[in-house]
Coordinates of C-alpha atoms and ligand atoms in Angstrom, one line a residue:
M369 CA 26.8 -16.6 14.9
K370 CA 26.4 -12.8 14.9
N371 CA 22.9 -11.4 14.8
T372 CA 22.8 -9.1 11.7
I373 CA 20.4 -6.2 11.4
L374 CA 19.7 -4.2 8.2
V375 CA 19.1 -0.5 9.1
T376 CA 17.6 1.5 6.2
G377 CA 18.2 5.2 6.6
G378 CA 20.9 4.4 9.2
A379 CA 23.1 7.4 8.3
G380 CA 20.3 9.8 9.3
Y381 CA 19.6 11.4 12.6
I382 CA 17.7 8.7 14.4
G383 CA 19.2 5.9 12.4
S384 CA 22.8 6.8 13.3
H385 CA 22.0 6.9 17.0
T386 CA 20.2 3.5 16.7
T387 CA 23.1 2.0 14.7
L388 CA 25.4 3.1 17.5
A389 CA 23.1 1.4 20.1
L390 CA 23.0 -1.8 18.0
L391 CA 26.8 -2.0 17.6
E392 CA 27.3 -1.3 21.3
A393 CA 24.8 -4.1 22.1
G394 CA 26.9 -6.5 19.9
F395 CA 24.8 -6.7 16.8
E396 CA 26.3 -6.7 13.3
V397 CA 24.8 -3.8 11.4
I398 CA 24.3 -3.2 7.7
V399 CA 23.3 0.4 6.9
L400 CA 21.5 1.0 3.6
D401 CA 21.2 4.7 2.9
N402 CA 21.1 6.8 -0.3
L403 CA 22.5 9.8 1.6
C404 CA 19.7 12.1 0.3
N405 CA 19.4 13.7 3.7
S406 CA 22.6 12.6 5.5
S407 CA 26.3 12.1 5.4
V408 CA 28.3 9.0 5.7
D409 CA 30.4 10.9 8.2
S410 CA 27.7 10.1 10.8
L411 CA 28.8 6.5 10.6
N412 CA 32.5 7.4 10.8
R413 CA 31.7 9.3 14.0
V414 CA 29.7 6.2 15.3
Q415 CA 33.0 4.3 14.8
K416 CA 34.9 6.9 16.8
I417 CA 32.4 6.5 19.7
C418 CA 32.2 2.7 19.9
N419 CA 35.2 1.4 17.9
K420 CA 33.0 -0.5 15.5
L421 CA 31.9 0.3 12.0
P422 CA 28.7 -0.9 10.4
I423 CA 28.8 -2.2 6.9
F424 CA 27.7 0.7 4.7
I425 CA 25.9 0.3 1.4
E426 CA 25.1 3.5 -0.5
G427 CA 21.8 2.8 -2.2
D428 CA 18.1 3.1 -2.4
I429 CA 15.3 1.1 -0.8
R430 CA 13.5 1.4 -4.1
D431 CA 16.2 -0.6 -5.8
R432 CA 14.9 -4.1 -5.8
I433 CA 18.0 -5.7 -7.4
L434 CA 20.2 -4.1 -4.7
L435 CA 17.9 -5.3 -1.9
N436 CA 17.8 -8.9 -3.3
N437 CA 21.6 -8.8 -3.4
I438 CA 21.8 -7.6 0.2
F439 CA 19.5 -10.3 1.4
T440 CA 21.3 -13.0 -0.4
T441 CA 24.8 -11.8 0.6
Y442 CA 24.1 -11.4 4.3
K443 CA 22.1 -13.5 6.8
I444 CA 19.8 -10.8 8.1
S445 CA 17.5 -11.5 11.0
A446 CA 15.6 -8.2 11.2
V447 CA 15.2 -4.8 9.5
L448 CA 14.9 -1.5 11.2
H449 CA 13.3 0.7 8.6
F450 CA 14.1 4.5 9.0
A451 CA 14.6 5.4 5.4
G452 CA 12.2 8.0 4.0
L453 CA 11.6 11.6 3.5
K454 CA 10.3 13.6 6.5
A455 CA 9.7 17.3 5.7
V456 CA 6.1 18.1 6.2
G457 CA 6.1 21.3 4.1
D458 CA 8.1 19.8 1.3
S459 CA 5.7 16.8 1.2
V460 CA 2.8 19.3 0.3
N461 CA 4.8 20.5 -2.7
N462 CA 6.3 17.2 -3.8
P463 CA 3.7 14.5 -2.8
L464 CA 4.8 12.0 -5.4
E465 CA 8.4 11.9 -4.0
Y466 CA 6.9 11.2 -0.6
Y467 CA 4.6 8.4 -1.7
E468 CA 7.4 7.0 -3.9
N469 CA 10.1 7.0 -1.2
N470 CA 8.0 6.3 1.9
V471 CA 5.2 4.1 0.5
A472 CA 6.6 2.5 -2.6
G473 CA 10.0 2.2 -1.0
S474 CA 8.4 0.3 2.0
V475 CA 6.5 -2.0 -0.4
N476 CA 9.7 -2.8 -2.2
L477 CA 11.5 -3.5 1.0
C478 CA 8.8 -5.8 2.4
S479 CA 8.6 -7.7 -0.9
A480 CA 12.4 -8.3 -0.8
M481 CA 12.2 -9.3 2.9
A482 CA 9.4 -11.8 2.2
Q483 CA 11.4 -13.3 -0.7
A484 CA 14.4 -13.7 1.6
N485 CA 12.3 -15.1 4.4
V486 CA 13.0 -12.2 6.7
F487 CA 9.9 -11.3 8.6
N488 CA 11.0 -9.2 11.6
L489 CA 10.5 -5.5 10.9
V490 CA 10.6 -2.3 13.0
F491 CA 9.0 0.7 11.3
S492 CA 9.5 4.4 12.1
S493 CA 6.1 5.7 12.4
S494 CA 5.0 9.0 14.0
A495 CA 2.5 10.5 16.5
T496 CA 1.2 12.4 13.5
V497 CA -1.0 9.4 12.7
Y498 CA -3.2 10.3 15.7
G499 CA -4.1 13.7 14.0
E500 CA -5.7 16.2 16.4
S501 CA -6.5 13.8 19.2
T502 CA -8.9 15.0 21.8
Q503 CA -7.6 12.6 24.4
M504 CA -4.3 13.5 26.2
P505 CA -2.1 11.7 26.9
I506 CA -2.5 9.7 23.7
N507 CA -2.4 5.9 24.1
E508 CA -2.1 3.3 21.3
R509 CA -5.9 2.6 21.4
A510 CA -6.7 6.2 20.3
P511 CA -8.1 6.2 16.8
T512 CA -5.8 7.2 13.9
A513 CA -6.9 10.2 11.9
T514 CA -6.1 11.2 8.4
P515 CA -3.0 13.4 8.7
T516 CA -3.2 16.9 7.2
N517 CA -0.2 16.4 4.8
P518 CA 1.2 13.8 2.4
Y519 CA 4.2 13.0 4.7
G520 CA 1.8 12.1 7.5
R521 CA -0.5 10.2 5.2
S522 CA 2.5 8.2 3.8
K523 CA 3.2 7.1 7.4
L524 CA -0.4 6.0 8.0
M525 CA -0.5 4.2 4.7
V526 CA 2.6 2.2 5.5
E527 CA 1.2 1.4 8.9
E528 CA -2.0 0.1 7.2
L529 CA -0.1 -1.9 4.6
L530 CA 2.1 -3.5 7.3
K531 CA -1.1 -4.5 9.1
D532 CA -2.5 -6.1 5.9
L533 CA 0.8 -7.9 5.4
S534 CA 0.7 -9.3 8.9
Y535 CA -3.0 -10.5 8.5
S536 CA -2.0 -12.2 5.3
D537 CA 1.0 -14.1 6.6
A538 CA 1.5 -15.1 10.3
R539 CA 5.3 -15.2 9.9
W540 CA 5.5 -11.4 10.0
S541 CA 6.4 -9.8 13.3
I542 CA 6.2 -6.1 13.1
A543 CA 6.7 -3.1 15.4
L544 CA 5.1 0.2 14.5
L545 CA 6.9 2.7 16.7
R546 CA 5.1 6.0 17.0
Y547 CA 7.7 8.6 17.8
F548 CA 6.7 11.8 19.5
N549 CA 9.2 14.6 19.0
P550 CA 12.8 13.4 18.8
V551 CA 15.4 15.9 19.9
G552 CA 18.9 16.0 21.4
A553 CA 22.1 14.3 20.4
H554 CA 24.6 11.7 21.6
Q555 CA 26.4 12.9 24.8
S556 CA 29.8 12.7 23.0
G557 CA 28.8 15.6 20.8
L558 CA 29.9 13.6 17.8
I559 CA 26.6 12.7 16.2
G560 CA 23.4 14.7 16.1
E561 CA 20.7 16.2 13.9
D562 CA 22.0 18.0 10.8
P563 CA 19.1 19.5 9.0
N564 CA 19.6 20.7 5.4
G565 CA 19.0 24.4 5.0
T566 CA 16.8 26.3 7.5
P567 CA 15.4 23.9 10.1
N568 CA 11.6 23.3 10.3
N569 CA 11.6 21.8 13.7
L570 CA 11.7 23.8 17.0
V571 CA 14.9 22.5 18.7
P572 CA 17.2 22.7 15.7
Y573 CA 15.9 26.2 15.0
I574 CA 16.4 27.3 18.6
S575 CA 20.0 25.9 18.6
Q576 CA 20.9 27.7 15.3
V577 CA 19.6 31.0 16.8
A578 CA 21.7 30.4 19.9
I579 CA 24.8 29.9 17.9
G580 CA 24.1 33.0 15.8
K581 CA 23.3 31.3 12.4
L582 CA 19.7 32.5 12.6
K583 CA 18.5 35.8 13.9
K584 CA 15.4 35.0 15.9
L585 CA 12.9 32.2 16.4
S586 CA 9.3 32.7 15.3
V587 CA 7.0 31.2 17.8
Y588 CA 4.0 29.9 15.9
G589 CA 1.0 31.3 17.9
D590 CA 0.4 32.1 21.5
D591 CA -3.3 31.8 21.4
Y592 CA -3.7 28.0 21.7
P593 CA -5.8 26.7 24.6
T594 CA -2.7 25.8 26.6
P595 CA -1.4 27.4 29.9
D596 CA 0.9 29.9 28.1
G597 CA -0.9 29.8 24.8
T598 CA 2.0 28.1 22.9
G599 CA 2.0 24.6 21.4
I600 CA 2.8 21.6 23.7
R601 CA 4.7 18.6 22.5
D602 CA 6.3 15.5 24.0
Y603 CA 10.1 15.8 23.3
I604 CA 12.1 12.6 23.6
H605 CA 15.9 12.3 23.7
V606 CA 17.1 10.5 20.6
V607 CA 19.3 8.2 22.7
D608 CA 16.3 7.0 24.7
L609 CA 14.5 6.6 21.3
A610 CA 17.3 4.5 20.0
D611 CA 17.1 2.3 23.1
G612 CA 13.4 1.8 22.4
H613 CA 14.3 0.3 19.1
L614 CA 16.5 -2.3 20.7
K615 CA 13.8 -3.2 23.1
A616 CA 11.2 -3.5 20.3
L617 CA 13.6 -5.6 18.3
Q618 CA 13.9 -8.0 21.2
A619 CA 10.2 -8.1 21.7
I620 CA 9.3 -8.9 18.1
S621 CA 11.7 -11.7 17.9
K622 CA 9.3 -13.4 20.5
T623 CA 5.9 -12.2 19.5
G624 CA 4.2 -12.1 16.1
G625 CA 1.7 -9.9 14.3
V626 CA 1.7 -6.1 14.5
N627 CA 2.7 -4.4 17.8
I628 CA 2.2 -0.7 18.2
W629 CA 4.2 1.3 20.8
N630 CA 4.3 5.0 21.5
L631 CA 7.8 6.2 22.2
G632 CA 7.5 9.4 24.2
T633 CA 8.2 10.6 27.7
G634 CA 4.6 11.2 28.8
I635 CA 5.4 14.9 29.6
G636 CA 4.5 17.8 27.4
Y637 CA 6.4 21.1 27.2
S638 CA 5.3 24.4 25.6
V639 CA 7.4 26.3 23.1
L640 CA 8.1 29.0 25.7
E641 CA 9.2 26.3 28.2
M642 CA 11.5 24.9 25.6
I643 CA 13.1 28.3 24.9
R644 CA 13.7 28.9 28.6
A645 CA 15.2 25.4 29.1
F646 CA 17.5 25.8 26.1
E647 CA 18.7 29.2 27.4
M648 CA 19.4 27.7 30.8
A649 CA 21.4 24.8 29.4
S650 CA 23.4 26.8 26.9
Q651 CA 23.7 30.1 28.8
K652 CA 22.8 31.8 25.5
S653 CA 19.9 34.0 24.8
V654 CA 17.3 32.9 22.2
P655 CA 15.5 36.0 20.8
F656 CA 12.0 35.2 19.6
Q657 CA 8.9 36.9 18.3
I658 CA 5.3 35.6 18.4
V659 CA 3.8 35.2 14.9
N660 CA 0.7 33.6 13.5
R661 CA 0.0 29.9 14.0
R662 CA 1.6 27.5 11.5
Q663 CA -0.9 25.9 9.2
G664 CA -1.6 22.2 10.2
D665 CA -0.2 22.6 13.7
I666 CA -2.1 21.2 16.6
A667 CA -2.3 22.7 20.1
E668 CA -1.0 19.8 22.1
C669 CA 0.3 16.3 21.8
W670 CA 1.9 14.0 24.4
A671 CA 2.2 10.3 24.8
D672 CA 1.0 7.8 27.2
P673 CA 4.1 5.6 27.1
M674 CA 2.8 2.9 29.6
K675 CA 2.3 0.2 26.9
A676 CA 6.0 0.4 26.0
Q677 CA 7.0 0.4 29.6
Q678 CA 4.9 -2.6 30.4
E679 CA 5.5 -4.7 27.3
L680 CA 9.1 -3.7 26.4
G681 CA 10.5 -2.8 29.9
W682 CA 11.5 0.5 28.3
K683 CA 11.1 4.0 29.6
T684 CA 12.9 7.3 28.9
E685 CA 15.8 8.1 31.2
R686 CA 16.8 11.5 30.0
K687 CA 15.1 14.8 31.1
L688 CA 14.5 18.1 29.4
N689 CA 17.8 19.5 30.6
D690 CA 19.7 16.5 29.2
M691 CA 18.0 17.1 25.8
M692 CA 19.1 20.7 25.8
V693 CA 22.6 20.2 27.1
D694 CA 23.3 17.5 24.5
T695 CA 21.7 19.5 21.7
W696 CA 23.9 22.5 22.6
R697 CA 27.1 20.4 22.8
W698 CA 26.4 19.0 19.4
Q699 CA 25.6 22.4 17.9
S700 CA 28.5 24.2 19.4
L701 CA 31.1 21.5 18.5
N702 CA 29.7 21.2 15.0
P703 CA 28.4 24.6 13.9
Y704 CA 28.1 23.3 10.3
G705 CA 26.9 19.8 11.2
Y706 CA 28.9 17.1 9.4
K707 CA 30.3 19.8 7.0
T708 CA 33.6 21.4 7.9
S709 CA 32.5 24.9 6.8
S710 CA 29.4 26.7 5.7
N711 CA 30.1 26.1 2.0
S712 CA 31.4 22.5 2.1
V713 CA 29.3 19.6 0.9
K714 CA 27.7 17.3 3.6
Ligands
LIG1754 P1 16.7 11.6 8.5 O1 16.3 12.3 7.2 O2 17.8 12.1 9.3 O3 17.0 10.1 8.2 C1 16.4 9.4 7.1 C2 17.5 8.7 6.3 O4 16.9 8.0 5.2 C3 18.4 9.7 5.7 O5 19.7 9.3 6.0 C4 18.2 9.6 4.2 O6 19.4 9.8 3.4 C5 17.7 8.2 4.1 N1 16.8 7.9 2.9 C6 15.7 8.7 2.5 N2 15.1 8.1 1.5 C7 15.8 7.0 1.2 C8 15.7 6.0 0.2 N3 14.7 6.0 -0.7 N4 16.6 4.9 0.2 C9 17.6 4.9 1.1 N5 17.7 5.9 2.1 C10 16.9 6.9 2.1 O7 15.4 11.5 9.4 P2 15.2 11.0 10.9 O8 14.8 12.2 11.7 O9 16.4 10.2 11.3 O10 13.9 10.1 10.7 C11 14.0 8.7 10.5 C12 12.6 8.1 10.4 O11 11.8 8.4 11.5 C13 11.9 8.6 9.1 O12 11.2 7.6 8.6 C14 11.0 9.7 9.7 O13 9.8 9.8 8.9 C15 10.6 9.1 11.1 N6 10.2 10.0 12.1 C16 11.0 11.1 12.3 C17 10.6 12.1 13.2 C18 11.4 13.3 13.6 O14 10.9 14.3 14.1 N7 12.7 13.3 13.3 C19 9.3 11.9 13.9 C20 8.6 10.8 13.6 C21 9.0 9.9 12.7
LIG1755 N1 7.5 25.8 16.5 C1 7.7 27.1 16.6 N2 8.6 27.7 15.8 C2 9.4 27.0 14.9 C3 9.2 25.6 14.8 C4 8.2 25.0 15.6 O1 7.0 27.8 17.3 O2 10.2 27.6 14.2 C5 6.5 25.1 17.4 C6 5.4 24.4 16.6 O3 4.3 25.3 16.3 C7 5.0 23.3 17.6 C8 6.3 23.0 18.3 O4 7.2 24.1 18.1 O5 4.1 23.8 18.6 C9 7.0 21.8 17.7 O6 7.1 21.9 16.3 P1 8.1 20.9 15.5 O7 8.1 21.4 14.1 O8 9.4 20.8 16.1 O9 7.4 19.5 15.6 P2 5.9 19.1 15.2 O10 5.3 18.6 16.5 O11 5.2 20.1 14.4 O12 6.2 17.8 14.2 C10 7.2 16.8 14.5 C11 7.7 16.3 13.2 C12 6.7 15.6 12.4 C13 6.1 14.5 13.3 C14 5.6 15.1 14.6 C15 5.1 14.0 15.6 O13 8.2 17.4 12.4 O14 7.2 15.0 11.3 O15 6.6 15.8 15.3 O16 6.1 13.0 15.7 F1 5.1 13.9 12.7

């Protein structure tokens, strides 16, 4: 019998790459996505790559009747839970939407899972739960801190509620995957990150400058206590990240309780190093100017990924140049993302 996985948010950036990895590994995949920040084209492109199509259900994780129907119709063994809103700035202006989608949505999903006797869950958490850690690299024993924005707090709240759930019922087996900074795209150039409007994150911004959609990059501060003064992050290729989910899925089918794993490379790069690496990979110039620090940003953040290496047998394979080459391939082949022109709908 086929092993069937429900992937919430599976049409999105990380979800589509993970759906591909699952299909390639022989899983049956059901994607539940309300398409609020994605296009179903990502899944059609997944089919182009691997010749397999997931079952796609357009719908919302907050819709309990729909969830009950999905769990009674399909024999699901585990859930990979990506669905949620993720824009930090937007979360400050619309906190209720973030708590409703990310927290209430997760509560709804877990209740439906419990009712259906499905207890294996992999949750997309974030390094943001560590706040401004003083210890670098950050391992999983580092204390969590209250994040500075509703998005980050929603991630920490879901982590806490999943721990409570696991303490209350030993049948739960949960992975909290703390992603560092996902970047890059599948090497086919067919799927990648397709932000709505002006990107907030560094790499999509750089690649839109390189292709001429944006004039210049603003570098948020060069007065941090780092070697070149700009912020340092641990950028991880999205295909390595997707592989980490498969390994976590395997692991939680054998363990129980809550397992926390950092998914990062263990190497930090500064904003200026990222610009130079992108220019090398794309042979395009990326004009930039130094501006004030962005509120809420931290100086540096990189992972100690040893726990995932030891317990999951997972480590990243792709280097900075691969991240940049693959980002540029995706950007140059798809200047409007999944849209066919600047004014078509996603
Ligand atoms: P994304 O926006 O591309 O994907 C999220 C998907 O969830 C989208 O397809 C969206 O349409 C869907 N969705 C949102 N709310 C939904 C709802 N209520 N019901 C059904 N579908 C819904 O984002 P991503 O970058 O792929 O991120 C995936 C997950 O990883 C998110 O939970 C995000 O918070 C987390 N994460 C992302 C990053 C990052 O930098 N990309 C870092 C750390 C954690
Ligand atoms: N940066 C710029 N200019 C930009 C965008 C970013 O200089 O236009 C700098 C930032 O100041 C930071 C670095 O580039 O030093 C990375 O910034 P990103 O916005 O790409 O990523 P963050 O580390 O701020 O945050 C990301 C996600 C969060 C997640 C966090 C940890 O956006 O949701 O990684 O996983 F919580």
